[in-house]
mmCIF file of C-alpha atoms in Angstrom:
data_model
loop_
_atom_site.group_PDB
_atom_site.id
_atom_site.type_symbol
_atom_site.label_atom_id
_atom_site.label_comp_id
_atom_site.label_asym_id
_atom_site.label_seq_id
_atom_site.Cartn_x
_atom_site.Cartn_y
_atom_site.Cartn_z
ATOM 1 C CA MET A 1308 16.827 13.151 -0.075
ATOM 2 C CA GLU A 1309 17.929 10.493 2.398
ATOM 3 C CA SER A 1310 17.689 6.879 1.270
ATOM 4 C CA VAL A 1311 17.413 3.671 3.282
ATOM 5 C CA ILE A 1312 18.592 0.271 2.047
ATOM 6 C CA VAL A 1313 15.842 -2.358 1.800
ATOM 7 C CA ARG A 1314 17.070 -5.837 0.915
ATOM 8 C CA VAL A 1315 14.999 -7.581 -1.747
ATOM 9 C CA LYS A 1316 14.620 -11.123 -3.036
ATOM 10 C CA ARG A 1317 12.748 -11.466 -6.317
ATOM 11 C CA GLU A 1318 11.498 -14.309 -8.440
ATOM 12 C CA ASN A 1319 13.086 -14.833 -11.853
ATOM 13 C CA GLY A 1320 12.087 -12.149 -14.337
ATOM 14 C CA VAL A 1321 10.468 -9.847 -11.781
ATOM 15 C CA GLU A 1322 11.507 -6.225 -12.199
ATOM 16 C CA LEU A 1323 12.544 -4.214 -9.183
ATOM 17 C CA PRO A 1324 10.017 -1.566 -8.167
ATOM 18 C CA GLN A 1325 10.977 1.890 -9.343
ATOM 19 C CA TYR A 1326 10.109 5.528 -8.916
ATOM 20 C CA MET A 1327 8.386 6.768 -12.067
ATOM 21 C CA THR A 1328 9.380 10.430 -11.565
ATOM 22 C CA VAL A 1329 12.029 12.280 -9.573
ATOM 23 C CA GLY A 1330 9.458 13.549 -7.059
ATOM 24 C CA SER A 1331 7.538 10.282 -6.619
ATOM 25 C CA ALA A 1332 7.000 9.178 -3.014
ATOM 26 C CA GLY A 1333 6.062 5.634 -4.005
ATOM 27 C CA MET A 1334 7.653 2.974 -6.165
ATOM 28 C CA ASP A 1335 5.325 1.168 -8.554
ATOM 29 C CA VAL A 1336 5.000 -2.610 -8.172
ATOM 30 C CA LYS A 1337 3.813 -4.937 -10.899
ATOM 31 C CA ALA A 1338 1.602 -8.005 -11.113
ATOM 32 C CA ASN A 1339 3.683 -11.191 -11.181
ATOM 33 C CA ILE A 1340 1.154 -13.255 -13.137
ATOM 34 C CA ASP A 1341 1.536 -15.314 -16.295
ATOM 35 C CA VAL A 1342 -1.984 -14.863 -17.685
ATOM 36 C CA PRO A 1343 -4.472 -11.995 -17.415
ATOM 37 C CA VAL A 1344 -6.783 -11.975 -14.389
ATOM 38 C CA THR A 1345 -10.310 -10.594 -14.756
ATOM 39 C CA LEU A 1346 -11.589 -8.752 -11.717
ATOM 40 C CA LYS A 1347 -15.384 -8.562 -11.830
ATOM 41 C CA THR A 1348 -17.346 -5.690 -10.267
ATOM 42 C CA LEU A 1349 -17.118 -5.812 -6.444
ATOM 43 C CA GLU A 1350 -14.701 -8.735 -6.641
ATOM 44 C CA ARG A 1351 -11.376 -8.715 -4.832
ATOM 45 C CA CYS A 1352 -8.234 -10.744 -5.387
ATOM 46 C CA LEU A 1353 -4.668 -11.037 -4.160
ATOM 47 C CA ILE A 1354 -2.168 -10.212 -6.887
ATOM 48 C CA PRO A 1355 1.354 -11.544 -6.309
ATOM 49 C CA THR A 1356 4.374 -9.325 -6.974
ATOM 50 C CA GLY A 1357 7.197 -11.877 -6.823
ATOM 51 C CA LEU A 1358 8.972 -9.671 -4.256
ATOM 52 C CA LYS A 1359 10.103 -10.403 -0.708
ATOM 53 C CA LEU A 1360 11.634 -7.592 1.332
ATOM 54 C CA GLU A 1361 13.813 -7.203 4.403
ATOM 55 C CA ILE A 1362 12.571 -3.925 5.809
ATOM 56 C CA PRO A 1363 14.862 -2.343 8.408
ATOM 57 C CA PHE A 1364 13.610 -2.369 11.995
ATOM 58 C CA GLY A 1365 11.926 0.946 12.784
ATOM 59 C CA TYR A 1366 10.326 1.182 9.329
ATOM 60 C CA GLU A 1367 7.276 -0.145 7.523
ATOM 61 C CA ILE A 1368 6.318 -0.222 3.889
ATOM 62 C CA GLN A 1369 2.867 1.071 3.055
ATOM 63 C CA VAL A 1370 1.109 -0.377 0.026
ATOM 64 C CA ARG A 1371 -1.069 2.201 -1.681
ATOM 65 C CA PRO A 1372 -3.376 2.315 -4.710
ATOM 66 C CA ARG A 1373 -2.445 3.821 -8.031
ATOM 67 C CA SER A 1374 -4.559 6.935 -8.574
ATOM 68 C CA GLY A 1375 -5.015 6.337 -12.305
ATOM 69 C CA LEU A 1376 -6.519 2.873 -11.773
ATOM 70 C CA ALA A 1377 -8.814 4.260 -9.086
ATOM 71 C CA LEU A 1378 -10.066 7.252 -11.082
ATOM 72 C CA LYS A 1379 -10.332 5.668 -14.526
ATOM 73 C CA ASN A 1380 -11.463 2.158 -13.569
ATOM 74 C CA GLY A 1381 -12.627 2.159 -9.947
ATOM 75 C CA VAL A 1382 -9.873 -0.330 -9.062
ATOM 76 C CA THR A 1383 -8.203 0.272 -5.719
ATOM 77 C CA LEU A 1384 -6.673 -1.481 -2.720
ATOM 78 C CA LEU A 1385 -9.060 -3.019 -0.251
ATOM 79 C CA ASN A 1386 -6.934 -2.257 2.807
ATOM 80 C CA SER A 1387 -5.400 1.056 2.000
ATOM 81 C CA PRO A 1388 -2.808 1.742 3.014
ATOM 82 C CA GLY A 1389 -1.683 -1.795 3.660
ATOM 83 C CA THR A 1390 1.184 -2.211 6.091
ATOM 84 C CA ILE A 1391 4.163 -4.492 5.610
ATOM 85 C CA ASP A 1392 5.944 -4.876 8.942
ATOM 86 C CA SER A 1393 9.718 -5.072 9.299
ATOM 87 C CA ASP A 1394 9.588 -8.689 10.526
ATOM 88 C CA TYR A 1395 7.509 -9.997 7.585
ATOM 89 C CA ARG A 1396 9.499 -12.048 5.081
ATOM 90 C CA GLY A 1397 6.772 -13.414 2.794
ATOM 91 C CA GLU A 1398 5.861 -12.321 -0.700
ATOM 92 C CA ILE A 1399 4.220 -8.934 -1.084
ATOM 93 C CA GLY A 1400 0.665 -9.284 -2.353
ATOM 94 C CA ILE A 1401 -1.581 -6.499 -3.575
ATOM 95 C CA ILE A 1402 -5.237 -6.843 -2.518
ATOM 96 C CA LEU A 1403 -7.180 -5.252 -5.371
ATOM 97 C CA ILE A 1404 -10.922 -4.608 -5.461
ATOM 98 C CA ASN A 1405 -12.973 -3.524 -8.458
ATOM 99 C CA LEU A 1406 -15.440 -0.835 -7.396
ATOM 100 C CA GLY A 1407 -16.071 0.086 -11.016
ATOM 101 C CA LYS A 1408 -19.113 -0.719 -13.135
ATOM 102 C CA GLU A 1409 -17.248 -2.990 -15.572
ATOM 103 C CA ASP A 1410 -14.936 -5.978 -15.321
ATOM 104 C CA PHE A 1411 -11.271 -5.017 -15.185
ATOM 105 C CA VAL A 1412 -8.462 -7.097 -16.670
ATOM 106 C CA ILE A 1413 -5.111 -7.182 -14.877
ATOM 107 C CA ASN A 1414 -2.376 -8.068 -17.325
ATOM 108 C CA PRO A 1415 0.981 -9.686 -16.558
ATOM 109 C CA ARG A 1416 3.576 -7.117 -15.431
ATOM 110 C CA GLU A 1417 0.931 -4.382 -15.101
ATOM 111 C CA ARG A 1418 1.552 -1.783 -12.392
ATOM 112 C CA VAL A 1419 -0.998 -2.563 -9.685
ATOM 113 C CA GLY A 1420 0.093 -0.563 -6.648
ATOM 114 C CA GLN A 1421 2.847 1.467 -5.102
ATOM 115 C CA ILE A 1422 5.009 1.061 -2.029
ATOM 116 C CA VAL A 1423 6.207 3.825 0.289
ATOM 117 C CA LEU A 1424 8.830 3.423 3.023
ATOM 118 C CA GLN A 1425 7.786 5.061 6.298
ATOM 119 C CA LYS A 1426 9.498 5.562 9.642
ATOM 120 C CA VAL A 1427 7.601 3.968 12.526
ATOM 121 C CA TYR A 1428 7.508 5.255 16.085
ATOM 122 C CA LYS A 1429 6.540 2.949 18.934
ATOM 123 C CA MET A 1430 3.776 4.189 21.216
ATOM 124 C CA GLU A 1431 3.649 3.989 24.940
ATOM 125 C CA PHE A 1432 0.463 4.786 26.799
ATOM 126 C CA GLU A 1433 0.151 6.946 29.856
ATOM 127 C CA GLU A 1434 -3.221 6.374 31.476
ATOM 128 C CA VAL A 1435 -4.823 9.566 32.808
ATOM 129 C CA GLU A 1436 -8.134 10.637 34.332
ATOM 130 C CA GLU A 1437 -8.618 13.633 31.995
ATOM 131 C CA LEU A 1438 -7.394 14.765 28.567
ATOM 132 C CA SER A 1439 -6.578 18.367 27.643
ATOM 133 C CA GLU A 1440 -9.448 20.360 26.149
ATOM 134 C CA THR A 1441 -9.596 21.630 22.560
ATOM 135 C CA VAL A 1442 -12.097 23.720 20.594
ATOM 136 C CA ARG A 1443 -12.972 20.652 18.503
ATOM 137 C CA ALA A 1444 -13.528 18.436 21.563
ATOM 138 C CA GLU A 1445 -15.271 15.218 20.433
ATOM 139 C CA GLY A 1446 -16.459 16.572 17.077
ATOM 140 C CA GLY A 1447 -15.751 14.181 14.204
ATOM 141 C CA PHE A 1448 -17.225 12.296 11.265
ATOM 142 C CA GLY A 1449 -18.199 15.367 9.246
ATOM 143 C CA HIS A 1450 -19.046 17.642 12.140
ATOM 144 C CA THR A 1451 -17.723 20.702 10.266
ATOM 145 C CA GLY A 1452 -20.273 20.342 7.439
ATOM 146 C CA LYS A 1453 -19.918 19.894 3.683
ATOM 147 C CA ARG A 1454 -18.175 23.131 2.779
#
């Protein structure tokens, strides 16, 4: 598998993100907090990671939820996937929301999200009078039914 170098600056004591298995697409990132944070039902908060990245031009990093937190606790990312652009140099923050029925406690150094490096292609628009036809046409938003 091809790898791309991403330069990182981290606060003291912050662990580098890491892949948890050989086949993982995302690297887990942890909460850089000193005391637990309680996230009440339907509450959202920005969790710092203590990481700043220099993403190569032509790439983005997507911030995604952790499936275990989502399934077991109803805790997910509010803007998923979040995009970190190659020209951003600030600290990565994870915007968590608690959609569960109970308060959720985020502990220091807990894994709160994952980051995935993605290639980005720039778009150019060509304005036309007509688009090509397809069988689907304008069908969307569940037009194929439940099954």
